[in-house]
Tab-separated table of C-alpha atoms in Angstrom:
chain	number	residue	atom	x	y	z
A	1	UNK	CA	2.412	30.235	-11.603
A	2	UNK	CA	5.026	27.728	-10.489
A	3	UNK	CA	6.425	30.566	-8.133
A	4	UNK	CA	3.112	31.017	-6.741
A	5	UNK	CA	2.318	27.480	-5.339
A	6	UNK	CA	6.167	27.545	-4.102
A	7	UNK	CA	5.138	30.618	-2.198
A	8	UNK	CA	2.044	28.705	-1.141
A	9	UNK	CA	3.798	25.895	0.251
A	10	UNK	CA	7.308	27.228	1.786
A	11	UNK	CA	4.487	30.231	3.954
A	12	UNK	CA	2.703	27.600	5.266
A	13	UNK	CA	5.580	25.271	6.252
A	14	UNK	CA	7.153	28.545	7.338
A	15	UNK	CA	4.126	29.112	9.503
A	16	UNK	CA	4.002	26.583	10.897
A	17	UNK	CA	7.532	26.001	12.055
A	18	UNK	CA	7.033	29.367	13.684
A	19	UNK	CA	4.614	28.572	16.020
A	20	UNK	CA	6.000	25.406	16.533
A	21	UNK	CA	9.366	27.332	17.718
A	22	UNK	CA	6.563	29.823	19.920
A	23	UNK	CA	5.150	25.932	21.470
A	24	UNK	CA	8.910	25.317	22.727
A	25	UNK	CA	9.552	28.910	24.227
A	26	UNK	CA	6.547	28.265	26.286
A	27	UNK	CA	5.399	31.725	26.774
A	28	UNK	CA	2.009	32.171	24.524
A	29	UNK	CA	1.121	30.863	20.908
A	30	UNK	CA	-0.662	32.391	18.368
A	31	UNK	CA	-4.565	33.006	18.948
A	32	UNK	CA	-5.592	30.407	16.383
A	33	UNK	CA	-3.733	27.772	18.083
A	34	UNK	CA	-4.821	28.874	21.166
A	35	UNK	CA	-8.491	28.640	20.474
A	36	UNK	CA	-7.953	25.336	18.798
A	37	UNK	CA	-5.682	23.913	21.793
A	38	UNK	CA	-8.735	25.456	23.742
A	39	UNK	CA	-11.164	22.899	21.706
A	40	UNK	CA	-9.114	20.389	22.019
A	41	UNK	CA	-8.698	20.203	25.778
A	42	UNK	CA	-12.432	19.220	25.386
A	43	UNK	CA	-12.730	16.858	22.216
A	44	UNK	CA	-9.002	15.578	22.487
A	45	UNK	CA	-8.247	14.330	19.104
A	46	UNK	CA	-4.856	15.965	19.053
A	47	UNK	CA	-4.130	19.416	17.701
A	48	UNK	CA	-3.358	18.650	14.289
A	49	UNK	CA	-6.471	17.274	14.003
A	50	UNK	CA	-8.703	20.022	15.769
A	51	UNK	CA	-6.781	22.740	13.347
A	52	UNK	CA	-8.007	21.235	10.101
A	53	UNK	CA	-11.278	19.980	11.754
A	54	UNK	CA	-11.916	23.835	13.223
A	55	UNK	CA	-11.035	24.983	9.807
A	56	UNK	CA	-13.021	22.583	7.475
A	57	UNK	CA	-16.006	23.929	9.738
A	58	UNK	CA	-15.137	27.417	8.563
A	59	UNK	CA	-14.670	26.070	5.032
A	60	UNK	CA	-18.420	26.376	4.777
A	61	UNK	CA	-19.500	30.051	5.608
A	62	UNK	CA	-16.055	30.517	3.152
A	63	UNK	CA	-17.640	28.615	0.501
A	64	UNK	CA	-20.929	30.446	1.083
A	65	UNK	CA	-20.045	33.687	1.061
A	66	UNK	CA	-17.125	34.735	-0.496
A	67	UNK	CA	-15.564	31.630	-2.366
A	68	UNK	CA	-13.525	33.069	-4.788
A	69	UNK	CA	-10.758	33.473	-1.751
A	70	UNK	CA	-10.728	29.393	-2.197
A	71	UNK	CA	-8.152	27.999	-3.950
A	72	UNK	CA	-4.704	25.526	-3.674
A	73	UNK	CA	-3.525	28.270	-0.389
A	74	UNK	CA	-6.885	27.410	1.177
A	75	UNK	CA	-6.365	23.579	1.175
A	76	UNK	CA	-2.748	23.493	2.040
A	77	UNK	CA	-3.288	25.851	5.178
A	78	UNK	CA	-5.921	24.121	6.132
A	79	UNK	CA	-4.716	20.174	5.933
A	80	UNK	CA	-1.247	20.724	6.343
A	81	UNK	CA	0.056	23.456	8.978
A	82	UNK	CA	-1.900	22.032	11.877
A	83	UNK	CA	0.393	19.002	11.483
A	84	UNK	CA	3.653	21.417	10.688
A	85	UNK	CA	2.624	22.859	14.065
A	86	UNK	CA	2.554	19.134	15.889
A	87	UNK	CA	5.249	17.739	15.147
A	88	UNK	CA	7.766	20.574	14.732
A	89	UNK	CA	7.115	21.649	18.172
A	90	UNK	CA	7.845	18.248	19.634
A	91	UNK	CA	10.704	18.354	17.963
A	92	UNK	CA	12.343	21.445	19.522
A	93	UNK	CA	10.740	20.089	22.438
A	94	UNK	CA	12.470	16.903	22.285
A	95	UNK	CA	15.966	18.347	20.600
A	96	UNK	CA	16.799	21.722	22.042
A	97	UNK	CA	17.944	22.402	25.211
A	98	UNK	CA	15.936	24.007	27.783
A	99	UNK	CA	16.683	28.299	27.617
A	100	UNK	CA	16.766	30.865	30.067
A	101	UNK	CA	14.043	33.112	30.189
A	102	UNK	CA	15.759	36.315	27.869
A	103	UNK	CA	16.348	33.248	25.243
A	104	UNK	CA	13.346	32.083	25.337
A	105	UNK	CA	11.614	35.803	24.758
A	106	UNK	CA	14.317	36.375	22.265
A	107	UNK	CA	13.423	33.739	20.081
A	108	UNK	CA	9.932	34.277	20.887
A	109	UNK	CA	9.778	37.683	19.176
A	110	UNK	CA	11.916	35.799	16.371
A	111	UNK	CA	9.097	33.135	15.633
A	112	UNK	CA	6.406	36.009	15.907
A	113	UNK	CA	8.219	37.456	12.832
A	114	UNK	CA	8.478	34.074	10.911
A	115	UNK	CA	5.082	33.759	11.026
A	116	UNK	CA	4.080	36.914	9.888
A	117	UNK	CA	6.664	36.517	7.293
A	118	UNK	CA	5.255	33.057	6.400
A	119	UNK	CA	1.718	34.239	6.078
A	120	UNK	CA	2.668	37.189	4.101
A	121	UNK	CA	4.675	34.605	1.952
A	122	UNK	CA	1.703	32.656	1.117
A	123	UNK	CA	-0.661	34.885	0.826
A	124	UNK	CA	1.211	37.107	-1.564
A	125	UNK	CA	1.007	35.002	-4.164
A	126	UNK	CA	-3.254	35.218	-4.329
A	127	UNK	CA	-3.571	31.472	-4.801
A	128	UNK	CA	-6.178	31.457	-1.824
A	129	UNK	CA	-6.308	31.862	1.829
A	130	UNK	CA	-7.171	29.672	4.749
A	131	UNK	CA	-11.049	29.522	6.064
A	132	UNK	CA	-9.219	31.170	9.189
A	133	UNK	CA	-7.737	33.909	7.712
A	134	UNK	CA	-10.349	34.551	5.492
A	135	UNK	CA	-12.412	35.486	8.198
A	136	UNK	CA	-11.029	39.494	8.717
A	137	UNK	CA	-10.988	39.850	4.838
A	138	UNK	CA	-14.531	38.984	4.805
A	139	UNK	CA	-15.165	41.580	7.223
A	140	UNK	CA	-12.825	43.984	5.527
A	141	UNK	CA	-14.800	43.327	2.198
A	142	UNK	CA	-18.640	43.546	3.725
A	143	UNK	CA	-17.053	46.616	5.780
A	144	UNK	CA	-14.386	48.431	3.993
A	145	UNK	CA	-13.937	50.897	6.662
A	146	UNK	CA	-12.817	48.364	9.229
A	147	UNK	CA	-9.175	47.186	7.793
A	148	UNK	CA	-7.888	44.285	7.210
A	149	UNK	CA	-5.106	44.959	10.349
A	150	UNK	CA	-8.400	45.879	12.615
A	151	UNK	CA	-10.145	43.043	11.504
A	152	UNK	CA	-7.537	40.751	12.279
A	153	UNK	CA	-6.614	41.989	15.658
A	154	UNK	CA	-10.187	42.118	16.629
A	155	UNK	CA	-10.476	38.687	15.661
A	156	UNK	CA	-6.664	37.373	17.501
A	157	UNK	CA	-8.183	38.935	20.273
A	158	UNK	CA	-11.538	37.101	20.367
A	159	UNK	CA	-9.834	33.832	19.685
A	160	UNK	CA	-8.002	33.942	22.886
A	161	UNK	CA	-10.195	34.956	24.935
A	162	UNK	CA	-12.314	31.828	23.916
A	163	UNK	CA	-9.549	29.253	23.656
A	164	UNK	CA	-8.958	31.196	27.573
A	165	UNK	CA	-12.611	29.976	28.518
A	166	UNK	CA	-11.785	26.430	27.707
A	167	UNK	CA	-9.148	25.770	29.678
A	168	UNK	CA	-6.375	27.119	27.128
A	169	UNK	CA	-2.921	28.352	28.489
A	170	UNK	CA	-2.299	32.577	28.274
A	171	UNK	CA	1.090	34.081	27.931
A	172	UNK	CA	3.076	37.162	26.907
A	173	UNK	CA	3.553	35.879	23.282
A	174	UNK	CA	0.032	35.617	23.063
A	175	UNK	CA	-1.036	39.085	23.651
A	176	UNK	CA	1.993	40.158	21.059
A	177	UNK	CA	0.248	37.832	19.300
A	178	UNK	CA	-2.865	39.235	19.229
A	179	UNK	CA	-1.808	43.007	18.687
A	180	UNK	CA	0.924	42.309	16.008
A	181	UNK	CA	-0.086	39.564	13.683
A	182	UNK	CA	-2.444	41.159	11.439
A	183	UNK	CA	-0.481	44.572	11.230
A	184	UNK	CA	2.604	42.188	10.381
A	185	UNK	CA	0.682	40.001	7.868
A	186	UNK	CA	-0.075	42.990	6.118
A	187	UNK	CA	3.256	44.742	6.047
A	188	UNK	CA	4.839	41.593	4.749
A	189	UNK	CA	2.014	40.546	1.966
A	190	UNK	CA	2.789	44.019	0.627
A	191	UNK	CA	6.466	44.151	0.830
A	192	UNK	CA	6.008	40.165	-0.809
A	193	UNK	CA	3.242	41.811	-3.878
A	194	UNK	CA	5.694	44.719	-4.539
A	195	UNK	CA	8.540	42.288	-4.606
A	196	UNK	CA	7.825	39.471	-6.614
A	197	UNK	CA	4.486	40.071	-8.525
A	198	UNK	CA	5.032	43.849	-9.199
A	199	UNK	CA	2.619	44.471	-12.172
A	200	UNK	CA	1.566	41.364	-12.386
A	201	UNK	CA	-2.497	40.816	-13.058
A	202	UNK	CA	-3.844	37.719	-11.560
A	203	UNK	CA	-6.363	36.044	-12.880
């Protein structure tokens, strides 16, 4: 158990220190970011704030409909990597140098990996999910056929083109983004299960 709320807690801090590192290259964030840096270009509360606001929102369908996905994951995604996301990108902001443009893509690709890694990490470890992340496995479980990966992307995809509408900013690590993050979420929560909780039943 004690290895599972680890996992919990170093994914999301992983998380978001990799989108943080994607805020400082300056060339597209995630699509969850970008819808919530989308909603908060019109409510302006900051974007730690809009992140768990925007996902206590979702909290309630989650709790509706499928709430055994809620558990200690589901609160410390939701309160805690908006904030992760905050201030570690002000700090490479503030600390690193500025890059030349092959840097910055190289580390871009980089961070796109951490965060898969990180939400592979935390999700591995079946102590919960976020309200946003929860919202292609509740597709996946109504409709089996459409996979988790689909779901996802279908979903990334969706989210930018909204946070687009209002007033967001677009870039090339967005639309890698969008295409790679539930394929890569996948990959690693499976290569995470077989690794560290091979055989084991959770309850």
């Amino acid at each position: 158990m004690l290895k599972r709320v680890l996992f919990v807690f170093i994914g999301n801090i992983i998380i978001g220190v990799g989108i943080g590192l994607t805020v400082y290259c300056d060339l597209g964030i995630d699509p969850s970011t970008t819808f919530f840096s989308g909603i908060n270009n019109i409510i302006n509360i900051g974007l730690g704030n809009c992140i768990s606001l925007g996902n206590a929102l979702l909290f309630i369908p989650m709790f509706m409909i499928e709430r055994k996905t809620i558990h200690l994951g589901t609160f410390v995604n939701m309160l805690g990597v908006g904030y992760v996301i905050q201030y570690s990108s002000l700090f490479f902001i503030n600390t690193l140098p500025v890059l030349s443009l092959p840097l910055r893509f190289g580390i871009m690709f980089i961070a796109i990996i951490i965060v898969c890694i990180g939400c592979g990490l935390y999700l591995s470890g079946n102590l919960g999910q976020a309200p946003w992340d929860s919202l292609a496995h509740l597709v996946n479980k109504k409709f089996p056929k459409i996979k988790y990966s689909t779901g996802r992307m279908i979903q990334d995809i969706s989210a930018l083109i909204l946070g687009f509408l209002f007033g967001a900013q677009l870039g090339v690590g967005s639309i890698i983004f969008a295409f790679c993050l539930g394929p890569g979420i996948q990959f690693f929560r499976h290569l995470f299960e077989r690794t560290f909780f091979k055989g084991v039943i959770f309850e």
